[in-house]
mmCIF file of C-alpha atoms (C1' of nucleotides) in Angstrom:
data_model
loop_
_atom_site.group_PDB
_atom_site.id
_atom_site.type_symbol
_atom_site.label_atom_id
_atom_site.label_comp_id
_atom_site.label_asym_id
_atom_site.label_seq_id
_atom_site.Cartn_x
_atom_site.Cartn_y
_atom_site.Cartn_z
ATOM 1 C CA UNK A 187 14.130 -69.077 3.722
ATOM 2 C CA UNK A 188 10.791 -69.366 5.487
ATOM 3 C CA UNK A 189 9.858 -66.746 8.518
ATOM 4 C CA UNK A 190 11.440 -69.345 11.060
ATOM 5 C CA UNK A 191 14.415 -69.710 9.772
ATOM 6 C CA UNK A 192 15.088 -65.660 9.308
ATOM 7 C CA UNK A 193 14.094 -65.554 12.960
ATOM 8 C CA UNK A 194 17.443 -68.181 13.876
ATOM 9 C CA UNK A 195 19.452 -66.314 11.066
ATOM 10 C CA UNK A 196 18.506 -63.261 13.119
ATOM 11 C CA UNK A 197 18.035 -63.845 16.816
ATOM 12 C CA UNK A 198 14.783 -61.728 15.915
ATOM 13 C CA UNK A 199 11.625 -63.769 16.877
ATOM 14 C CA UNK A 200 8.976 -64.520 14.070
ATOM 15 C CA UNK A 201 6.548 -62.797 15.578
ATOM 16 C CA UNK A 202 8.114 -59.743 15.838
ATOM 17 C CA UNK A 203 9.770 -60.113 11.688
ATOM 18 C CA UNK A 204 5.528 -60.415 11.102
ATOM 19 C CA UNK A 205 4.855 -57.101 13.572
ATOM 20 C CA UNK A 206 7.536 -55.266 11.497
ATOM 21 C CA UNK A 207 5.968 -56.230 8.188
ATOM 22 C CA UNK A 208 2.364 -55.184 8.933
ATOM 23 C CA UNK A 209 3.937 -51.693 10.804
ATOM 24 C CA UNK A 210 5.408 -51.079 7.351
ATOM 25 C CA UNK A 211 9.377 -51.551 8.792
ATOM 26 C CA UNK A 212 9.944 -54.861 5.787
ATOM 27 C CA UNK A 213 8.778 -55.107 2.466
ATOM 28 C CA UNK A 214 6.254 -57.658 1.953
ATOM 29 C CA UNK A 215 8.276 -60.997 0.760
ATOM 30 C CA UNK A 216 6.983 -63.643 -1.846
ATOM 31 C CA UNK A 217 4.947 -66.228 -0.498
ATOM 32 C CA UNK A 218 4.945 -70.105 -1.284
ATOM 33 C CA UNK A 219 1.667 -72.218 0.001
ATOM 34 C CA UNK A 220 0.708 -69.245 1.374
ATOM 35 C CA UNK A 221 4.022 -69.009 3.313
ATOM 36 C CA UNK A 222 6.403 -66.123 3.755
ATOM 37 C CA UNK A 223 9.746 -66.633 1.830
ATOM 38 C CA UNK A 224 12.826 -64.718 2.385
ATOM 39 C CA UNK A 225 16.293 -64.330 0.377
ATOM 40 C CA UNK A 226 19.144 -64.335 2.550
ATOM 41 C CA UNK A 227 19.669 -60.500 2.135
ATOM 42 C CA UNK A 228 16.509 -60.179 4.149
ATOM 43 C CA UNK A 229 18.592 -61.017 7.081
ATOM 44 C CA UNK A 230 20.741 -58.400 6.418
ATOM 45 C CA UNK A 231 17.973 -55.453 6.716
ATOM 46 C CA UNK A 232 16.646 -56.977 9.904
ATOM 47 C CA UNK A 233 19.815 -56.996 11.545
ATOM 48 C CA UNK A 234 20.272 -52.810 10.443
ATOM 49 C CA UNK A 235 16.376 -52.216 11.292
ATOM 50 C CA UNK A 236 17.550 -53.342 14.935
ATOM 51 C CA UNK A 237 21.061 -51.983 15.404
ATOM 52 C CA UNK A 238 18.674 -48.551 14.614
ATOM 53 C CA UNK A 239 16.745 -49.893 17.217
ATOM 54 C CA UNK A 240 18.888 -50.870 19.956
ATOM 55 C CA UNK A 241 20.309 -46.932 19.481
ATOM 56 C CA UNK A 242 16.338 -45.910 21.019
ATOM 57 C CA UNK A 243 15.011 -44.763 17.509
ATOM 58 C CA UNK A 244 11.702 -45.849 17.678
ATOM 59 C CA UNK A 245 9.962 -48.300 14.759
ATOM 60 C CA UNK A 246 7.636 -45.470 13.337
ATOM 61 C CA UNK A 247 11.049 -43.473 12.857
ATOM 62 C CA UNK A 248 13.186 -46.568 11.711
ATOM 63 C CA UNK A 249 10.242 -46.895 8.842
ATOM 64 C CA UNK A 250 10.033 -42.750 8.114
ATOM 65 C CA UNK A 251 13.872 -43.093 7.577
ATOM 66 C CA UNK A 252 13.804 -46.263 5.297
ATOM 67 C CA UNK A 253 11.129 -43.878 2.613
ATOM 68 C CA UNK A 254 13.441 -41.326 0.875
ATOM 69 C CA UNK A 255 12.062 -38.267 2.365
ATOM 70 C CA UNK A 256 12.736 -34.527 1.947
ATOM 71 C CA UNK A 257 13.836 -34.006 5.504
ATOM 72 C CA UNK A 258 15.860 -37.396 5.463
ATOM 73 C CA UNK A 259 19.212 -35.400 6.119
ATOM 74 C CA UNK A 260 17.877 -33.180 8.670
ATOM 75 C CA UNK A 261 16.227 -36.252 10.290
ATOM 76 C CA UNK A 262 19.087 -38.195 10.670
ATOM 77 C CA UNK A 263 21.429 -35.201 11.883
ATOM 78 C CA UNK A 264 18.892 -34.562 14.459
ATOM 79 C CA UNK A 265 18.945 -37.804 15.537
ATOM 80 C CA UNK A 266 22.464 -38.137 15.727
ATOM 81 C CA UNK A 267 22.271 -35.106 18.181
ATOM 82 C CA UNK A 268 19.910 -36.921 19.984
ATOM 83 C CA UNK A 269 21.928 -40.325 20.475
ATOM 84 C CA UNK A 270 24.888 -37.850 21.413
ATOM 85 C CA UNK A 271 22.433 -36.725 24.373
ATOM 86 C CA UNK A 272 21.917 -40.042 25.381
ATOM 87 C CA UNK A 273 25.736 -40.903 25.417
ATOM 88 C CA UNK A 274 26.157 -38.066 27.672
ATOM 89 C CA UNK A 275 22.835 -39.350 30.039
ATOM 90 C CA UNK A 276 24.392 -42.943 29.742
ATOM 91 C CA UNK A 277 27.904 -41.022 31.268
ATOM 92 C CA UNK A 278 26.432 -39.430 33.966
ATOM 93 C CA UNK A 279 24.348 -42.778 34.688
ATOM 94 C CA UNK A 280 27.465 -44.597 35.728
ATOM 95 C CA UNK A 281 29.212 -42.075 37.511
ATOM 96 C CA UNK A 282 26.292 -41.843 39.906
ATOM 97 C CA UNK A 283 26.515 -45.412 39.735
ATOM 98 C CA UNK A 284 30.591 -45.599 40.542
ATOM 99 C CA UNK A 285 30.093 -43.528 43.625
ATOM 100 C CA UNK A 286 27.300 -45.513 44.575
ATOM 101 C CA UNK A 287 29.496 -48.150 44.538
ATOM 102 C CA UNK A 288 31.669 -46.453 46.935
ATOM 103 C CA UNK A 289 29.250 -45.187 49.208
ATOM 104 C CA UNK A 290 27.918 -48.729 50.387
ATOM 105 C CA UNK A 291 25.896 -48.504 53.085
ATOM 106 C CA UNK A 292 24.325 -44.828 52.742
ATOM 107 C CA UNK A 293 20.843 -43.694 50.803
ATOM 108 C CA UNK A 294 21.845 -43.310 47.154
ATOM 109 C CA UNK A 295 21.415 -39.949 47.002
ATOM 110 C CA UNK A 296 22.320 -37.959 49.798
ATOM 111 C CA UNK A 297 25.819 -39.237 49.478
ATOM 112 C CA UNK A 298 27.926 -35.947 49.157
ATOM 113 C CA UNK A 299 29.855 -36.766 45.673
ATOM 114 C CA UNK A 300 26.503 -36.880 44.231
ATOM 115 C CA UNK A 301 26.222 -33.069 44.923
ATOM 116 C CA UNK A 302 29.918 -32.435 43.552
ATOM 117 C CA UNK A 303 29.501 -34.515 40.689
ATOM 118 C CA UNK A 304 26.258 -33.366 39.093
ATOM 119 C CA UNK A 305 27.205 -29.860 40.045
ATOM 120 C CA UNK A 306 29.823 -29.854 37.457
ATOM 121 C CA UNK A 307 26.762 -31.318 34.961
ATOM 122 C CA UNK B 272 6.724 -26.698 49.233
ATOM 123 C CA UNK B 273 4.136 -28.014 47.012
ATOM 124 C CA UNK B 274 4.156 -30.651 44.115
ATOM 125 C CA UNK B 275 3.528 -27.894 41.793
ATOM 126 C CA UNK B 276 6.660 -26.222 43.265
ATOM 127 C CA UNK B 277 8.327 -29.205 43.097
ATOM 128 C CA UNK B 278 7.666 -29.949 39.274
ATOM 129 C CA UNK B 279 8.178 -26.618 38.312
ATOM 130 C CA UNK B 280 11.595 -27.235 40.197
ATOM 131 C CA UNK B 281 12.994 -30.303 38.689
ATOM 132 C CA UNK B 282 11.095 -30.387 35.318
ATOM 133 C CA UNK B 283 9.186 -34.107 36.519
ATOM 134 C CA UNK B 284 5.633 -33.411 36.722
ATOM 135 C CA UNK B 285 3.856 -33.469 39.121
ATOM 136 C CA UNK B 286 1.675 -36.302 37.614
ATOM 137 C CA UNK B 287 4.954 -38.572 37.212
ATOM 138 C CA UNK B 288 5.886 -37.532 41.008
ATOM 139 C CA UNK B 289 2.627 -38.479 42.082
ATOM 140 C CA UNK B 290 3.062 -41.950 40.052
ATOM 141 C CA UNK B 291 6.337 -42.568 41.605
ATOM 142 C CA UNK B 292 5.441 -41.890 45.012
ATOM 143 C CA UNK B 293 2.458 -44.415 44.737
ATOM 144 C CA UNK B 294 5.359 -47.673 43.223
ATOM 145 C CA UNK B 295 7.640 -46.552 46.046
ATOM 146 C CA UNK B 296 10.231 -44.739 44.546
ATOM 147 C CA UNK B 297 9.842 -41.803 46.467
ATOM 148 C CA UNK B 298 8.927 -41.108 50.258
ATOM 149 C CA UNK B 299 5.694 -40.538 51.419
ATOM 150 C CA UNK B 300 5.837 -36.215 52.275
ATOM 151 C CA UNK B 301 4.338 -33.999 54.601
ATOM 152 C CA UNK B 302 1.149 -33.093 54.226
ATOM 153 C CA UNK B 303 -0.399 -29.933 55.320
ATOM 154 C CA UNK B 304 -4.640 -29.624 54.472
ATOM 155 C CA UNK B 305 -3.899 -32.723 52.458
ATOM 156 C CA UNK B 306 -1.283 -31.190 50.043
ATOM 157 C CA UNK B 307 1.701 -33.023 50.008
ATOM 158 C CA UNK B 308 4.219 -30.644 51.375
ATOM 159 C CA UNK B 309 8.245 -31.066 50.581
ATOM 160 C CA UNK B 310 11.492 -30.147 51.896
ATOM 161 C CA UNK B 311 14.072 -28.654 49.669
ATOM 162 C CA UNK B 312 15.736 -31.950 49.619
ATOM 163 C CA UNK B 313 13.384 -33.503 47.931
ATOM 164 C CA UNK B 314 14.555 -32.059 44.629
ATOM 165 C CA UNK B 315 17.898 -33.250 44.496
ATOM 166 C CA UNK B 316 15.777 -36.866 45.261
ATOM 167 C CA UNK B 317 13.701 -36.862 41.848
ATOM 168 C CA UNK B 318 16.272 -34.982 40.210
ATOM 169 C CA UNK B 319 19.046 -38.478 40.810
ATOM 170 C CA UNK B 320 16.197 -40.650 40.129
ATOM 171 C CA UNK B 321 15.248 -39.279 36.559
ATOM 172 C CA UNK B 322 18.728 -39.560 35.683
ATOM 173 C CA UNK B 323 19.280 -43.197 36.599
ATOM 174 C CA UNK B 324 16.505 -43.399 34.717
ATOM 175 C CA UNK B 325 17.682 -41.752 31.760
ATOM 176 C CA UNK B 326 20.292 -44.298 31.848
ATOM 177 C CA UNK B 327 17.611 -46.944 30.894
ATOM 178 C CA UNK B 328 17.152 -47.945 34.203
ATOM 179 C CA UNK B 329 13.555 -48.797 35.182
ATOM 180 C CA UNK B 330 11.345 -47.495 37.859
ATOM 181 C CA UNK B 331 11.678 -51.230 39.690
ATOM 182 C CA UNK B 332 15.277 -51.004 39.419
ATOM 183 C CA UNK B 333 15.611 -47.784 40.726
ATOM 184 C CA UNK B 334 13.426 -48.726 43.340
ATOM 185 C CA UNK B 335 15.275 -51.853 44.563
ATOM 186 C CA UNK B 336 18.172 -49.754 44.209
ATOM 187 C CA UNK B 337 17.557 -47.599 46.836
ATOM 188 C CA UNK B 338 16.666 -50.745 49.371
ATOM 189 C CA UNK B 339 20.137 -51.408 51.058
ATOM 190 C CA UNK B 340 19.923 -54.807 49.648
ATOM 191 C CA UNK B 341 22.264 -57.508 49.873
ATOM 192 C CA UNK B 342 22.810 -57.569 45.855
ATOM 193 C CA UNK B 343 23.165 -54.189 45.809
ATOM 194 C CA UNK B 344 26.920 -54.023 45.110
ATOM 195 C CA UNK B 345 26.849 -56.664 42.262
ATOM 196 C CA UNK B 346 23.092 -55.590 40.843
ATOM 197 C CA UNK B 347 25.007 -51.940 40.363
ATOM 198 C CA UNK B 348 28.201 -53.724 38.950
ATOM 199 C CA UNK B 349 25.653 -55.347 36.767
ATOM 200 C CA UNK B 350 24.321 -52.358 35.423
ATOM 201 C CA UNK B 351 27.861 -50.679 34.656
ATOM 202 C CA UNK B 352 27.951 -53.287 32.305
ATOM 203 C CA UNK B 353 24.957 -52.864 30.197
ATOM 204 C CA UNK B 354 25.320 -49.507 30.054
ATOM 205 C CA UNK B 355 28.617 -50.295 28.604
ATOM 206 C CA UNK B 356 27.177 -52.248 26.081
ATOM 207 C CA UNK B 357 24.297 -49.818 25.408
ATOM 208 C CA UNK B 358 27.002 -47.154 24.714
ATOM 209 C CA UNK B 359 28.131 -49.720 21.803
ATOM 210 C CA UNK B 360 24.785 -50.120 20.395
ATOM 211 C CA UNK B 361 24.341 -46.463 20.075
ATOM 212 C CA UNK B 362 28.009 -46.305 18.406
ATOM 213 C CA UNK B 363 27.045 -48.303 15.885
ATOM 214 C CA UNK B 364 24.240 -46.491 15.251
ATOM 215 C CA UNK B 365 25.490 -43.331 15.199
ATOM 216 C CA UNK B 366 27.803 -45.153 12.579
ATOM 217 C CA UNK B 367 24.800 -46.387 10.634
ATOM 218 C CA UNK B 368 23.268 -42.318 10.564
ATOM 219 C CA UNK B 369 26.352 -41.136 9.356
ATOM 220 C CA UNK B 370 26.945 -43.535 6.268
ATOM 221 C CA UNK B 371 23.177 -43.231 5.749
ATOM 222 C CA UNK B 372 23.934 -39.370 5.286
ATOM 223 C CA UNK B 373 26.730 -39.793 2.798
ATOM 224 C CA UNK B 374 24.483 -42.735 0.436
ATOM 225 C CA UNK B 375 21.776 -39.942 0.691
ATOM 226 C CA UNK B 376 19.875 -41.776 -2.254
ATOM 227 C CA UNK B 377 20.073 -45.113 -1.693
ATOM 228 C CA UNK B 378 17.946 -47.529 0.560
ATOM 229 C CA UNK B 379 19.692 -46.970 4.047
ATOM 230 C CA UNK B 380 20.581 -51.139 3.973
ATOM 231 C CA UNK B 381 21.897 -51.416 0.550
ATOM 232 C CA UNK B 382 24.422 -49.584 0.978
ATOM 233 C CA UNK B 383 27.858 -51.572 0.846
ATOM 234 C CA UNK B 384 29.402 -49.367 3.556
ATOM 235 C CA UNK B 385 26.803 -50.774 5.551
ATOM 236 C CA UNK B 386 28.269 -54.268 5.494
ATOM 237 C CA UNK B 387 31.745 -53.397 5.493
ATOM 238 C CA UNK B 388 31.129 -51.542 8.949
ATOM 239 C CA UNK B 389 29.341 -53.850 10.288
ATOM 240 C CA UNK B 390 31.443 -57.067 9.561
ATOM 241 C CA UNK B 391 34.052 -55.189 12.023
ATOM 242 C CA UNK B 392 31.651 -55.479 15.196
ATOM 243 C "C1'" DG C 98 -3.705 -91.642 5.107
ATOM 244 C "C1'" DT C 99 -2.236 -89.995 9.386
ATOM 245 C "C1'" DT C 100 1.104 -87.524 12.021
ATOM 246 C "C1'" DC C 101 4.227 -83.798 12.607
ATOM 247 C "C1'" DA C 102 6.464 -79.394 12.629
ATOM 248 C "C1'" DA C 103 6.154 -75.128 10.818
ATOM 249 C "C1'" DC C 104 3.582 -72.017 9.052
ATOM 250 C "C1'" DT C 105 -1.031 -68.797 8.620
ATOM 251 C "C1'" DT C 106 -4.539 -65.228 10.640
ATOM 252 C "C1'" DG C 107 -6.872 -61.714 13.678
ATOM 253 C "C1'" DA C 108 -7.754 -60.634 18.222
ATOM 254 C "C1'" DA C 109 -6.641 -60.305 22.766
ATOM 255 C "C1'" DC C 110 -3.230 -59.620 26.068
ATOM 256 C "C1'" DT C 111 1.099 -57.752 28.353
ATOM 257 C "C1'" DA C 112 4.402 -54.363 30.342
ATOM 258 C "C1'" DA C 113 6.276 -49.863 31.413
ATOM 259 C "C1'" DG C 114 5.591 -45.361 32.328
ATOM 260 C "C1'" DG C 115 2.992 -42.370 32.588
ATOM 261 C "C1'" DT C 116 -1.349 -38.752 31.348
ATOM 262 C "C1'" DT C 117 -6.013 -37.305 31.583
ATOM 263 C "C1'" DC C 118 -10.362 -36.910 33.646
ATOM 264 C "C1'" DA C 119 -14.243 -36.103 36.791
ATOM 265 C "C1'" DA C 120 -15.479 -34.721 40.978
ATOM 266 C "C1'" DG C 121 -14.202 -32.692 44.924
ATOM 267 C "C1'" DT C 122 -11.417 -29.885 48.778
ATOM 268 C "C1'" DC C 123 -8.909 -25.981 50.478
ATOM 269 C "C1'" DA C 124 -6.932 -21.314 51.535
ATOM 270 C "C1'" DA C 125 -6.414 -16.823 50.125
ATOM 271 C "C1'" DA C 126 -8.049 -12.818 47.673
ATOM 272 C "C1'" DC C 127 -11.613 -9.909 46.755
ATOM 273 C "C1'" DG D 28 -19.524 -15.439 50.624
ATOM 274 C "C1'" DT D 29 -17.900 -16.356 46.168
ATOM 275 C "C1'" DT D 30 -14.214 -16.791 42.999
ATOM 276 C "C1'" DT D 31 -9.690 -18.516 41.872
ATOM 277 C "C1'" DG D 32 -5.920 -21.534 41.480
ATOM 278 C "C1'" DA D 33 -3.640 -25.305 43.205
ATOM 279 C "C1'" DC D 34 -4.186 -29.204 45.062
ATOM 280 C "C1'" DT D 35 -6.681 -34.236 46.103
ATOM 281 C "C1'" DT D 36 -8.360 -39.061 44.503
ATOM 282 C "C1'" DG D 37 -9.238 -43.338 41.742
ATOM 283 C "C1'" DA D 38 -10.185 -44.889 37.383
ATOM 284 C "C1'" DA D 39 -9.667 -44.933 32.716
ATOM 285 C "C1'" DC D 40 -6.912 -44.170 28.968
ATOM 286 C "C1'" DC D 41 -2.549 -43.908 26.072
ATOM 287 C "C1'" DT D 42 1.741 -45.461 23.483
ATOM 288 C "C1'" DT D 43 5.332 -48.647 22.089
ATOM 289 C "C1'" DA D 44 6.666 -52.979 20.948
ATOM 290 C "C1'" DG D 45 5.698 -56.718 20.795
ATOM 291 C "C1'" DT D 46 3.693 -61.905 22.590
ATOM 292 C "C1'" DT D 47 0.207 -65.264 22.994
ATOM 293 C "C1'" DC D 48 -3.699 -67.716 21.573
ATOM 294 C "C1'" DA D 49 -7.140 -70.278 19.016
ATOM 295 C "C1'" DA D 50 -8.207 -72.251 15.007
ATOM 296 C "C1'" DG D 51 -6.751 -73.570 10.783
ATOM 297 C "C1'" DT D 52 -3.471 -74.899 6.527
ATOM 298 C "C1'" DT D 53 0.517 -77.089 4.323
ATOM 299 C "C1'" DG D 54 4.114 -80.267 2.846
ATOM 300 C "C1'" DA D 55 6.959 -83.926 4.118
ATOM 301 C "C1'" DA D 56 7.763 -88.172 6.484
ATOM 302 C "C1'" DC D 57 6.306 -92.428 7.865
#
DNA sequence: GTTCAACTTGAACTAAGGTTCAAGTCAAAC
DNA sequence: GTTTGACTTGAACCTTAGTTCAAGTTGAAC
């Protein structure tokens, strides 16, 4: 599998599969002609390295977490706290965005349920 | 009262309320010997505003957001629905963490749990 | 033996969302 | 009348996560 084709496997653009390598996120793969070539389980590991992603863990974290570390549990528990945080910002996010709905024509935020619903925050 | 106030007030400071004022996100204040002076209100303002933001909403969308535009209604609707899908992303990866804590030695991607959970997204 | 697509590199550039800095102003306290 | 603390400005800088570019190589196809 050359760098291209991983990219298509992936929907994760060459140039970022080559940004990942040099930050340390993929092991370095064999080359052929000077080319990078990949087995298909490569495609698995990129697919994981951006699920972490997509979740907001940042790529210095994603490539602390992939080293076996000392703090490895207590890293990921805190970071499970963490995404629970954002679950809870991504909740309150769309109920100001459901009233907003409702109150049409008025400035965003000095509609009254605003003041009723993030009171109870 | 002042910016300081102000920051102290909603935990935004005063640098970011400065910044946000300047890409028109917030309203130009008072200003008394040159100090930007603000009403109580203005709190409540920045207080909405970081949590849209929060939400993964950026400073330009919050901004046209808060124009009474035609779009409005469907760019909010809009919205709803990638936050929806966000919330998914950080399911999974909460589902990721918490296999990653049980297969506490192995490489995070190796492990087989890995691909059973994810072959069910 | 040339053309072609896909790859290689390092360096420069981008975007968002700020922070930091230098140099200065202002009002109140002492 | 000077010290203090909080404010003012524009400009420069920062981080993250890449993308883009120029210049070059490679193998396969024609």
């Amino acid at each position: 599998m050359t760098i291209g084709q991983l990219a298509e496997a992936t929907g994760v653009p060459a140039s970022a599969i080559r940004f990942w390598e040099r930050h340390g996120l993929l092991p370095v793969p064999e080359r052929r002609s000077g080319q990078r070539r990949y087995a298909p389980e490569a495609a698995e590991r990129i697919v994981v390295l951006r699920t972490y992603q997509q979740a907001g863990l940042t790529l210095e974290e994603i490539r602390e977490f992939q080293r076996d570390q000392p703090h490895r549990q207590a890293m990921i528990r805190a970071k499970i706290t963490e995404i629970e945080q954002r679950t809870v910002d991504l909740r309150h996010a769309t109920q100001l965005l459901e009233h907003a709905l409702q109150c049409g024509e008025e400035d965003i935020v000095t509609c009254p349920r605003f003041r009723d619903t993030m009171a109870r925050w």
